[in-house]
Coordinates of C-alpha atoms in Angstrom, one line a residue:
X113 CA -163.9 -11.8 -128.2
X114 CA -160.1 -11.4 -128.2
X115 CA -158.1 -14.4 -127.0
X116 CA -156.2 -12.1 -124.5
X117 CA -159.5 -11.3 -122.8
X118 CA -160.0 -14.9 -121.8
X119 CA -158.5 -16.1 -118.5
X120 CA -157.5 -19.5 -119.7
X121 CA -156.2 -20.8 -116.4
X122 CA -159.4 -19.9 -114.5
X123 CA -161.5 -21.4 -117.3
X124 CA -159.5 -24.6 -117.3
X125 CA -159.6 -25.0 -113.6
X126 CA -163.4 -24.5 -113.6
X127 CA -163.9 -26.8 -116.6
X128 CA -161.8 -29.7 -115.4
X129 CA -162.9 -29.2 -111.7
X130 CA -166.5 -29.2 -112.8
X131 CA -165.9 -32.3 -114.9
X132 CA -164.3 -34.1 -112.0
X133 CA -167.2 -33.3 -109.7
X134 CA -169.6 -34.3 -112.5
X135 CA -168.0 -37.7 -113.0
X136 CA -167.5 -38.3 -109.3
X137 CA -171.1 -37.5 -108.6
X138 CA -172.2 -40.0 -111.3
X139 CA -170.0 -42.7 -109.8
X140 CA -171.3 -41.9 -106.3
X141 CA -174.9 -42.0 -107.5
X142 CA -174.4 -45.3 -109.4
X143 CA -172.6 -46.9 -106.4
X144 CA -175.4 -45.9 -104.0
X145 CA -178.1 -47.1 -106.4
X146 CA -176.5 -50.5 -106.9
X147 CA -176.1 -50.9 -103.2
X148 CA -179.7 -50.0 -102.5
X149 CA -181.4 -51.9 -105.3
X150 CA -178.9 -54.6 -106.5
X151 CA -180.6 -57.5 -104.7
X152 CA -184.1 -56.6 -105.9
X153 CA -182.9 -56.0 -109.4
X154 CA -181.4 -59.5 -109.5
X155 CA -184.8 -61.0 -108.3
X156 CA -186.7 -59.0 -111.0
X157 CA -184.4 -60.3 -113.7
X158 CA -184.6 -63.9 -112.4
X159 CA -188.4 -63.8 -112.8
X160 CA -188.3 -63.0 -116.5
X161 CA -190.9 -64.7 -118.7
X162 CA -190.2 -65.8 -122.3
X163 CA -192.0 -62.7 -123.6
X164 CA -189.4 -60.5 -125.4
X165 CA -191.4 -57.3 -124.8
X166 CA -191.4 -58.0 -121.0
X167 CA -187.7 -58.7 -121.3
X168 CA -187.1 -55.3 -122.9
X169 CA -189.2 -53.6 -120.3
X170 CA -187.4 -55.4 -117.5
X171 CA -184.0 -54.6 -119.0
X172 CA -184.9 -50.9 -119.2
X173 CA -186.2 -50.8 -115.6
X174 CA -183.2 -52.7 -114.1
X175 CA -180.7 -50.5 -116.0
X176 CA -182.5 -47.3 -115.0
X177 CA -182.4 -48.3 -111.4
X178 CA -178.8 -49.6 -111.1
X179 CA -177.6 -47.0 -113.7
X180 CA -175.4 -49.5 -115.6
X181 CA -176.2 -51.4 -118.7
X182 CA -172.9 -53.3 -118.4
X183 CA -174.1 -54.7 -115.0
X184 CA -177.4 -55.7 -116.6
X185 CA -175.5 -57.5 -119.4
X186 CA -173.3 -59.3 -116.9
X187 CA -176.4 -60.5 -115.0
X188 CA -177.9 -61.8 -118.2
X189 CA -174.8 -63.7 -119.0
X190 CA -175.0 -65.4 -115.6
X191 CA -178.6 -66.4 -116.2
X192 CA -177.6 -67.8 -119.6
X193 CA -174.8 -69.8 -118.1
X194 CA -177.1 -71.1 -115.4
X195 CA -179.6 -72.3 -118.0
X196 CA -182.3 -69.9 -116.8
X197 CA -182.4 -67.9 -120.0
X198 CA -181.6 -68.6 -123.7
X199 CA -179.5 -66.2 -125.7
X200 CA -182.6 -65.4 -127.7
X201 CA -184.5 -64.4 -124.6
X202 CA -181.6 -62.3 -123.4
X203 CA -181.5 -60.2 -126.6
X204 CA -184.7 -58.3 -125.5
X205 CA -183.2 -57.5 -122.1
X206 CA -180.0 -56.1 -123.7
X207 CA -182.1 -54.0 -126.0
X208 CA -184.1 -52.7 -123.1
X209 CA -180.9 -51.9 -121.2
X210 CA -180.2 -49.2 -123.8
X211 CA -183.5 -47.5 -123.0
X212 CA -182.7 -47.6 -119.3
X213 CA -179.3 -46.0 -119.8
X214 CA -181.0 -42.8 -121.1
X215 CA -182.7 -42.1 -117.7
X216 CA -179.6 -40.3 -116.3
X217 CA -179.5 -37.9 -119.3
X218 CA -183.2 -37.2 -118.6
X219 CA -182.4 -36.3 -115.0
X220 CA -179.5 -34.1 -116.0
X221 CA -181.6 -32.2 -118.6
X222 CA -183.8 -30.9 -115.7
X223 CA -180.9 -28.6 -114.9
X224 CA -181.7 -28.2 -111.2
X225 CA -178.5 -26.1 -110.7
X226 CA -180.1 -24.1 -107.9
X227 CA -180.9 -27.3 -106.0
X228 CA -177.4 -28.8 -106.2
X229 CA -176.1 -27.5 -102.8
X230 CA -179.3 -28.5 -101.1
X231 CA -179.1 -32.1 -102.5
X232 CA -175.4 -32.3 -101.4
X233 CA -176.2 -31.1 -97.9
X234 CA -179.3 -33.3 -97.4
X235 CA -177.5 -36.3 -98.9
X236 CA -174.5 -35.8 -96.7
X237 CA -176.7 -35.5 -93.6
X238 CA -178.3 -38.9 -94.4
X239 CA -174.9 -40.4 -94.9
X240 CA -173.4 -39.3 -91.6
X241 CA -176.4 -38.9 -89.3
X242 CA -178.6 -41.9 -90.1
X243 CA -177.6 -45.4 -89.1
X244 CA -180.1 -47.3 -91.3
X245 CA -178.2 -48.8 -94.3
X246 CA -181.1 -48.1 -96.7
X247 CA -181.2 -44.4 -95.7
X248 CA -177.5 -44.1 -96.1
X249 CA -177.7 -45.5 -99.6
X250 CA -180.3 -43.0 -100.6
X251 CA -178.2 -40.3 -99.0
X252 CA -175.3 -41.3 -101.2
X253 CA -177.6 -41.2 -104.2
X254 CA -179.0 -37.7 -103.5
X255 CA -175.5 -36.4 -102.7
X256 CA -174.2 -37.9 -106.0
X257 CA -177.0 -36.3 -108.0
X258 CA -176.2 -32.9 -106.3
X259 CA -172.6 -33.2 -107.2
X260 CA -173.6 -33.9 -110.8
X261 CA -175.6 -30.7 -111.0
X262 CA -172.9 -28.7 -109.2
X263 CA -170.3 -30.0 -111.7
X264 CA -172.6 -29.0 -114.5
X265 CA -172.9 -25.5 -113.1
X266 CA -169.1 -25.1 -112.7
X267 CA -168.6 -26.3 -116.3
X268 CA -171.3 -24.0 -117.7
X269 CA -169.8 -21.0 -115.9
X270 CA -166.3 -21.9 -117.0
X271 CA -167.4 -22.1 -120.6
X272 CA -169.4 -18.9 -120.6
X273 CA -166.5 -16.8 -122.0
X274 CA -166.3 -19.0 -125.1
X275 CA -169.7 -17.8 -126.3
X276 CA -168.0 -15.0 -128.3
X277 CA -164.7 -16.8 -128.9
X278 CA -164.5 -17.3 -132.7
X279 CA -162.1 -20.3 -132.9
X280 CA -164.2 -22.3 -130.5
X281 CA -167.4 -21.4 -132.3
X282 CA -165.7 -22.5 -135.6
X283 CA -164.8 -25.8 -133.9
X284 CA -168.4 -26.3 -132.7
X285 CA -169.6 -25.6 -136.3
X286 CA -167.4 -28.5 -137.6
X287 CA -169.4 -30.8 -135.2
X288 CA -172.4 -30.2 -137.4
X289 CA -170.8 -32.7 -139.6
X290 CA -172.6 -35.8 -138.2
X291 CA -169.8 -38.2 -139.0
X292 CA -167.3 -36.2 -137.1
X293 CA -169.6 -35.7 -134.1
X294 CA -170.4 -39.4 -134.0
X295 CA -166.7 -40.3 -134.1
X296 CA -165.7 -37.8 -131.4
X297 CA -168.6 -38.9 -129.1
X298 CA -167.8 -42.6 -129.7
X299 CA -164.1 -42.1 -128.9
X300 CA -164.8 -40.0 -125.7
X301 CA -167.4 -42.6 -124.5
X302 CA -165.0 -45.4 -125.1
X303 CA -162.3 -43.7 -123.1
X304 CA -164.4 -42.8 -120.1
X305 CA -166.7 -45.9 -120.5
X306 CA -169.9 -44.0 -119.8
X307 CA -172.5 -42.9 -122.3
X308 CA -174.3 -41.0 -119.6
X309 CA -171.3 -38.8 -119.0
X310 CA -171.0 -38.1 -122.7
X311 CA -174.6 -37.1 -122.9
X312 CA -174.2 -35.0 -119.7
X313 CA -171.4 -33.0 -121.2
X314 CA -173.3 -32.5 -124.4
X315 CA -176.3 -31.2 -122.4
X316 CA -173.9 -28.8 -120.5
X317 CA -172.6 -27.4 -123.9
X318 CA -176.2 -27.1 -125.2
X319 CA -177.2 -25.2 -122.1
X320 CA -174.7 -22.5 -123.2
X321 CA -176.1 -22.3 -126.6
X322 CA -173.1 -23.9 -128.3
X323 CA -174.9 -26.8 -129.9
X324 CA -178.0 -27.3 -132.1
X325 CA -180.3 -30.4 -131.7
X326 CA -179.0 -32.2 -134.8
X327 CA -175.4 -32.1 -133.4
X328 CA -176.7 -33.3 -130.1
X329 CA -178.4 -36.3 -131.8
X330 CA -175.2 -37.2 -133.6
X331 CA -173.3 -37.1 -130.3
X332 CA -176.0 -39.4 -128.9
X333 CA -175.4 -41.8 -131.8
X334 CA -171.7 -41.7 -131.0
X335 CA -172.3 -42.3 -127.3
X336 CA -174.3 -45.5 -128.2
X337 CA -171.5 -46.8 -130.3
X338 CA -168.8 -45.9 -127.7
X339 CA -170.6 -47.7 -124.9
X340 CA -170.0 -50.9 -126.9
X341 CA -166.3 -50.7 -125.9
X342 CA -167.3 -51.3 -122.2
X343 CA -169.3 -54.4 -123.2
X344 CA -166.5 -55.8 -125.4
X345 CA -163.8 -55.1 -122.8
X346 CA -165.9 -56.8 -120.1
X347 CA -166.2 -59.9 -122.3
X348 CA -162.4 -60.4 -122.8
X349 CA -161.4 -63.8 -121.4
X350 CA -165.0 -64.6 -120.5
X351 CA -167.1 -67.7 -121.5
X352 CA -168.7 -67.8 -124.9
X353 CA -172.0 -66.7 -123.5
X354 CA -170.4 -63.4 -122.3
X355 CA -168.8 -62.7 -125.7
X356 CA -172.1 -63.4 -127.5
X357 CA -174.0 -61.1 -125.2
X358 CA -171.5 -58.3 -125.7
X359 CA -171.7 -58.9 -129.5
X360 CA -175.4 -58.6 -129.4
X361 CA -174.9 -55.2 -127.7
X362 CA -172.4 -54.1 -130.4
X363 CA -174.5 -55.2 -133.4
X364 CA -177.7 -53.7 -132.0
X365 CA -176.2 -50.3 -131.3
X366 CA -174.2 -50.0 -134.5
X367 CA -177.2 -51.2 -136.6
X368 CA -179.4 -48.7 -134.9
X369 CA -177.1 -45.8 -135.7
X370 CA -176.8 -46.9 -139.4
X371 CA -180.6 -47.1 -139.7
X372 CA -181.1 -43.6 -138.3
X373 CA -178.1 -41.9 -139.7
X374 CA -179.9 -40.6 -142.8
X375 CA -182.9 -39.5 -140.7
X376 CA -181.2 -37.2 -138.1
X377 CA -183.2 -34.2 -139.5
X378 CA -186.5 -36.1 -139.2
X379 CA -185.7 -37.3 -135.7
X380 CA -184.9 -33.7 -134.7
X381 CA -188.3 -32.5 -136.1
X382 CA -190.2 -35.2 -134.1
X383 CA -188.3 -34.4 -130.9
X384 CA -189.1 -30.7 -131.3
X385 CA -192.8 -31.6 -131.5
X386 CA -192.8 -33.4 -128.2
X387 CA -190.4 -31.1 -126.3
X388 CA -191.1 -27.8 -124.5
X389 CA -190.3 -24.7 -126.5
X390 CA -189.4 -21.1 -125.6
X391 CA -190.7 -18.9 -128.5
X392 CA -190.2 -15.8 -126.3
X393 CA -186.4 -16.2 -126.8
X394 CA -184.3 -15.9 -129.9
X395 CA -180.9 -17.0 -131.1
X396 CA -178.3 -18.5 -128.7
X397 CA -180.6 -17.9 -125.7
X398 CA -183.4 -20.0 -127.3
X399 CA -180.9 -22.8 -128.1
X400 CA -179.7 -22.8 -124.5
X401 CA -183.2 -23.0 -123.2
X402 CA -184.6 -25.7 -125.5
X403 CA -181.8 -27.9 -126.8
X404 CA -180.8 -29.6 -123.5
X405 CA -184.2 -31.2 -122.9
X406 CA -184.5 -32.0 -126.7
X407 CA -181.2 -33.8 -126.7
X408 CA -182.3 -36.0 -123.7
X409 CA -185.6 -36.7 -125.4
X410 CA -183.9 -37.6 -128.6
X411 CA -181.6 -40.0 -126.9
X412 CA -184.5 -41.7 -125.2
X413 CA -186.7 -41.7 -128.4
X414 CA -183.9 -43.1 -130.5
X415 CA -183.3 -46.0 -128.2
X416 CA -187.0 -46.8 -127.8
X417 CA -187.5 -46.7 -131.6
X418 CA -184.5 -49.0 -132.1
X419 CA -185.9 -51.5 -129.7
X420 CA -189.3 -51.5 -131.4
X421 CA -187.6 -51.9 -134.8
X422 CA -185.4 -54.8 -133.8
X423 CA -187.4 -56.6 -131.1
X424 CA -189.0 -58.9 -133.7
X425 CA -185.6 -60.1 -134.8
X426 CA -184.3 -61.4 -131.5
X427 CA -184.1 -65.0 -132.7
X428 CA -182.4 -64.1 -135.9
X429 CA -179.9 -61.9 -134.0
X430 CA -179.2 -64.7 -131.6
X431 CA -178.5 -67.1 -134.4
X432 CA -176.2 -64.6 -136.1
X433 CA -174.2 -64.2 -132.9
X434 CA -174.0 -67.9 -132.4
X435 CA -172.7 -68.3 -135.9
X436 CA -170.1 -65.5 -135.4
X437 CA -169.0 -66.9 -132.1
X438 CA -169.4 -70.7 -132.3
X439 CA -168.8 -73.1 -129.5
X440 CA -165.3 -74.3 -129.0
X441 CA -164.4 -77.9 -129.9
X442 CA -165.1 -80.1 -126.8
X443 CA -161.5 -81.3 -126.6
X444 CA -160.2 -77.7 -126.2
X445 CA -161.6 -77.2 -122.7
X446 CA -162.4 -80.8 -121.7
X447 CA -159.8 -81.1 -119.0
X448 CA -159.9 -77.5 -117.7
X449 CA -162.2 -76.4 -115.1
X450 CA -162.8 -72.6 -114.8
X451 CA -165.2 -70.5 -112.7
X452 CA -168.4 -70.0 -114.5
X453 CA -170.0 -67.2 -112.6
X454 CA -167.4 -65.1 -110.8
X455 CA -167.5 -61.9 -112.9
X456 CA -165.2 -59.0 -111.9
X457 CA -167.8 -56.5 -113.3
X458 CA -170.1 -57.3 -110.4
X459 CA -167.6 -56.6 -107.6
X460 CA -168.8 -53.0 -107.3
X461 CA -172.3 -54.4 -106.5
X462 CA -171.6 -56.7 -103.6
X463 CA -175.2 -58.1 -103.3
X464 CA -175.0 -59.3 -106.9
X465 CA -171.4 -60.6 -106.6
X466 CA -172.4 -62.6 -103.5
X467 CA -175.2 -64.1 -105.4
X468 CA -172.8 -65.2 -108.1
X469 CA -170.6 -66.9 -105.5
X470 CA -173.7 -69.0 -104.6
X471 CA -173.9 -70.2 -108.2
X472 CA -170.2 -70.9 -108.3
X473 CA -170.5 -73.0 -105.1
X474 CA -173.2 -75.0 -106.9
X475 CA -170.8 -75.4 -109.8
X476 CA -168.2 -76.6 -107.4
X477 CA -170.8 -78.8 -105.8
X478 CA -171.5 -80.5 -109.1
X479 CA -167.9 -81.9 -109.1
X480 CA -168.3 -83.0 -105.4
X481 CA -171.6 -84.7 -106.1
X482 CA -170.0 -86.5 -109.1
X483 CA -167.3 -87.7 -106.8
X484 CA -169.9 -88.8 -104.2
X485 CA -171.9 -90.6 -106.8
X486 CA -168.9 -92.6 -108.1
X487 CA -167.1 -93.4 -104.9
X488 CA -169.2 -96.1 -103.3
X489 CA -169.4 -98.4 -106.4
X490 CA -165.6 -97.8 -106.7
X491 CA -164.9 -98.7 -103.1
X492 CA -167.1 -101.9 -103.2
X493 CA -166.0 -103.2 -106.6
X494 CA -164.0 -100.8 -108.7
X495 CA -160.4 -101.0 -109.9
X496 CA -157.4 -98.8 -109.3
X497 CA -158.0 -96.8 -112.5
X498 CA -161.6 -95.9 -111.3
X499 CA -160.3 -94.8 -107.9
X500 CA -157.5 -92.7 -109.6
X501 CA -160.1 -90.9 -111.7
X502 CA -162.2 -90.0 -108.7
X503 CA -159.0 -88.8 -106.9
X504 CA -158.2 -86.5 -109.8
X505 CA -161.7 -85.0 -109.7
X506 CA -160.7 -83.3 -106.5
X507 CA -158.3 -81.1 -108.4
X508 CA -161.3 -79.4 -110.0
X509 CA -162.9 -79.0 -106.6
X510 CA -159.7 -77.5 -105.1
X511 CA -159.3 -75.2 -108.1
X512 CA -162.8 -73.8 -107.9
X513 CA -162.5 -73.4 -104.1
X514 CA -159.4 -71.3 -104.5
X515 CA -161.2 -69.1 -107.1
X516 CA -164.2 -68.7 -104.8
X517 CA -162.0 -67.7 -101.8
X518 CA -160.1 -65.2 -104.0
X519 CA -163.3 -63.7 -105.3
X520 CA -164.8 -63.4 -101.8
X521 CA -161.6 -61.7 -100.7
X522 CA -162.1 -59.1 -103.5
X523 CA -165.7 -58.6 -102.4
X524 CA -164.6 -58.1 -98.8
X525 CA -162.5 -55.0 -99.9
X526 CA -165.8 -53.3 -101.1
X527 CA -168.0 -51.3 -98.7
X528 CA -170.3 -53.9 -97.3
X529 CA -173.4 -53.7 -95.1
X530 CA -173.6 -55.8 -91.9
X531 CA -175.9 -58.3 -93.8
X532 CA -173.5 -58.6 -96.7
X533 CA -170.6 -59.2 -94.3
X534 CA -172.5 -62.0 -92.6
X535 CA -173.5 -63.4 -96.0
X536 CA -169.8 -63.4 -97.1
X537 CA -168.6 -65.2 -94.0
X538 CA -171.4 -67.8 -94.4
X539 CA -170.5 -68.4 -98.1
X540 CA -166.8 -68.7 -97.2
X541 CA -167.7 -71.3 -94.5
X542 CA -169.9 -73.2 -96.9
X543 CA -167.2 -73.3 -99.6
X544 CA -164.7 -74.6 -97.0
X545 CA -167.1 -77.3 -95.9
X546 CA -167.7 -78.4 -99.5
X547 CA -164.0 -78.5 -100.1
X548 CA -163.6 -80.7 -97.0
X549 CA -166.1 -83.1 -98.4
X550 CA -164.1 -83.4 -101.6
X551 CA -160.9 -84.0 -99.5
X552 CA -162.6 -86.7 -97.5
X553 CA -163.6 -88.5 -100.6
X554 CA -160.1 -88.1 -102.2
X555 CA -157.9 -88.8 -99.2
X556 CA -160.0 -91.2 -97.1
X557 CA -162.6 -93.0 -99.2
X558 CA -160.3 -93.5 -102.1
X559 CA -157.7 -95.0 -99.8
X560 CA -160.3 -97.4 -98.4
X561 CA -161.0 -98.6 -101.9
X562 CA -157.3 -99.3 -102.5
X563 CA -157.1 -101.1 -99.2
X564 CA -160.0 -103.3 -100.3
X565 CA -158.0 -104.2 -103.4
X566 CA -154.7 -104.6 -101.6
X567 CA -156.2 -107.0 -99.0
X568 CA -158.4 -108.9 -101.4
X569 CA -161.5 -108.1 -99.3
X570 CA -164.9 -108.9 -100.6
X571 CA -168.0 -107.2 -99.3
X572 CA -171.0 -109.4 -98.9
X573 CA -174.3 -108.6 -100.6
X574 CA -176.2 -107.8 -97.4
X575 CA -173.5 -105.4 -96.2
X576 CA -173.2 -103.8 -99.7
X577 CA -176.9 -103.0 -99.5
X578 CA -176.5 -101.5 -96.0
X579 CA -173.6 -99.3 -97.1
X580 CA -175.4 -98.2 -100.4
X581 CA -178.5 -97.3 -98.4
X582 CA -176.4 -95.1 -96.0
X583 CA -174.6 -93.6 -99.0
X584 CA -177.9 -92.7 -100.6
X585 CA -179.1 -90.9 -97.5
X586 CA -175.8 -88.9 -97.1
X587 CA -175.9 -88.0 -100.9
X588 CA -179.4 -86.7 -100.4
X589 CA -178.3 -84.6 -97.5
X590 CA -175.4 -83.2 -99.6
X591 CA -177.8 -82.3 -102.5
X592 CA -180.2 -80.5 -100.1
X593 CA -177.2 -78.6 -98.5
X594 CA -176.1 -77.4 -102.0
X595 CA -179.6 -76.3 -102.8
X596 CA -179.8 -74.4 -99.5
X597 CA -176.6 -72.5 -100.1
X598 CA -177.1 -71.8 -103.9
X599 CA -180.7 -70.6 -103.4
X600 CA -180.3 -69.2 -99.8
X601 CA -183.2 -71.7 -99.2
X602 CA -184.0 -72.1 -95.5
X603 CA -186.4 -74.9 -96.1
X604 CA -183.7 -77.0 -97.8
X605 CA -181.4 -76.1 -95.0
X606 CA -183.9 -77.4 -92.4
X607 CA -184.3 -80.5 -94.4
X608 CA -180.6 -81.3 -94.0
X609 CA -180.5 -80.7 -90.3
X610 CA -183.8 -82.6 -89.8
X611 CA -182.0 -85.7 -91.3
X612 CA -179.8 -86.0 -88.3
X613 CA -182.0 -88.5 -86.6
X614 CA -182.4 -90.5 -89.8
X615 CA -178.7 -90.5 -90.4
X616 CA -178.0 -91.6 -86.8
X617 CA -180.6 -94.4 -87.1
X618 CA -179.0 -95.6 -90.3
X619 CA -175.6 -95.5 -88.8
X620 CA -176.7 -97.3 -85.7
X621 CA -178.4 -100.0 -87.8
X622 CA -175.3 -100.3 -90.0
X623 CA -173.1 -100.7 -86.9
X624 CA -175.4 -103.4 -85.5
X625 CA -175.3 -105.2 -88.8
X626 CA -171.5 -105.1 -88.7
X627 CA -171.4 -106.4 -85.2
X628 CA -173.6 -109.4 -86.3
X629 CA -171.4 -110.0 -89.3
X630 CA -168.2 -109.9 -87.2
X631 CA -168.8 -113.5 -86.2
X632 CA -169.7 -114.7 -89.7
X633 CA -167.7 -117.6 -91.0
X634 CA -166.0 -115.8 -93.9
X635 CA -162.4 -115.4 -95.0
X636 CA -160.8 -112.1 -94.0
X637 CA -163.7 -111.1 -91.9
X638 CA -161.7 -108.8 -89.6
X639 CA -160.2 -106.7 -92.4
X640 CA -163.6 -106.6 -94.0
X641 CA -165.2 -105.4 -90.7
X642 CA -162.6 -102.7 -90.3
X643 CA -163.1 -101.5 -93.9
X644 CA -166.9 -101.4 -93.5
X645 CA -166.8 -99.6 -90.2
X646 CA -164.4 -97.0 -91.7
X647 CA -166.7 -96.4 -94.6
X648 CA -169.6 -95.8 -92.2
X649 CA -167.5 -93.3 -90.1
X650 CA -166.4 -91.4 -93.2
X651 CA -170.0 -91.1 -94.5
X652 CA -171.1 -89.8 -91.1
X653 CA -168.3 -87.2 -91.4
X654 CA -169.5 -86.1 -94.9
X655 CA -173.0 -85.6 -93.4
X656 CA -171.4 -83.5 -90.6
X657 CA -170.0 -81.1 -93.2
X658 CA -173.2 -81.1 -95.2
X659 CA -175.1 -80.2 -92.1
X660 CA -172.6 -77.4 -91.3
X661 CA -173.2 -76.0 -94.9
X662 CA -176.9 -76.0 -94.3
X663 CA -176.6 -74.3 -90.9
X664 CA -174.8 -71.3 -92.5
X665 CA -178.0 -70.6 -94.3
X666 CA -180.2 -71.1 -91.2
X667 CA -177.9 -68.9 -89.1
X668 CA -177.8 -66.2 -91.7
X669 CA -181.6 -66.1 -92.2
X670 CA -182.3 -66.2 -88.5
X671 CA -179.9 -63.2 -87.9
X672 CA -181.6 -61.2 -90.6
X673 CA -185.0 -61.8 -89.0
X674 CA -183.9 -60.5 -85.6

């Protein structure tokens, strides 16, 4: 075909417009899937066993449902940080995530072009006409899939004139060089950060007869390498666990391509055996009918084969990554507290992001509990240095509180369901209550300790035992409140609120003890009495904030059950 016979403007508009619809549809579908299934996917991952094969299957399933291997990797990093998974156990999940990422290409290969408008219309109707959140999410997913197929149709129609355009056919012939095809696909995938989009475009080109199966396989190899860019970018500035998980992804994907590079022809033959054929067609028409499904099958088969090849080496791969990314010297981060679980990658999946806030509140709570554990011995018999160290601990609490509030603010800018909005407000209230406890210890109890030193007050052994007993009860309530918030555990929350009568009884007993001690023949009895009564009042105040934390869980759960 002569170049003058091609309407380049019309073709460009159709090609780029179709590409925009295709990419937007994929984003819409992924967002709806994550919103509909995010919470359940987190629960599935949390119940993993130590079996590496189950890990791979779970990683594949979770990634297929939420349509994002990077989200799966981020979740895995969180579980490693929380001590729920070892790096070795996580390797299987990361391998399985590659299998799950091929599901989108399989859907695209069905080429349901004639169903695109029906999907868009039906999905839009669910989005605007149905009030149930779940139905709206599924509407978004169906509409997104319809936009994907509509975008593919527009791209295919726009590229049709190129079937007889010699320069373009010559360029496609150069892609038969597998090295060049891998490099182009890796670069394109790295730029748009979506291997599924790269595979979708490859399938569109194959549907026009522009590409043979071996070229499609090389592009799939390049897409697998290019998707590593997303993992590495996501790990920048993150804890060592995140860098190691991303490096597992990179090593696994590159090693898989290197192993199979010399067997592209054999892989093509195996795929042709298991894929449908159209012997009634010839030439370019046959390529257009057969190759799209074959490319999708090759992508899936390649990733399954890689997982089976490397699944027995998870421990060795974990050791290699730990050797490449060793732990930092303890002194480097000894005095710096940073958020452990607040990952920006999860903000587009609010249910998962809110779950990470729960873990970060527990992390913040560890500092508060350390302050709580240290403060009573310091008040009763510590020195100024000990009290100063406890006072400085609150800096960590304030820092983590600020990070949690900022992260919750970012989540609030996402599209949230009513349940997620209530959960966000409950977590914000819990974080504020926990920060108030830290401030009480820093600004009130530490001051009481200094007053004891300044006034030379000595607390008697019977009074010491009364105060320590009260302190133990309040500490127990604080621990249960943290468990309630971190695990959304209603039983733990009820345990805290049920302690109200116990705390009141202990407080009354302590006050009665103080009244009896007021007339004791001891030096500085009045200053000692004032100090001891203030300690009791501040411990009651800490229990009040712990109870408020627990009630956020009870209220949230009760509202959900209405």
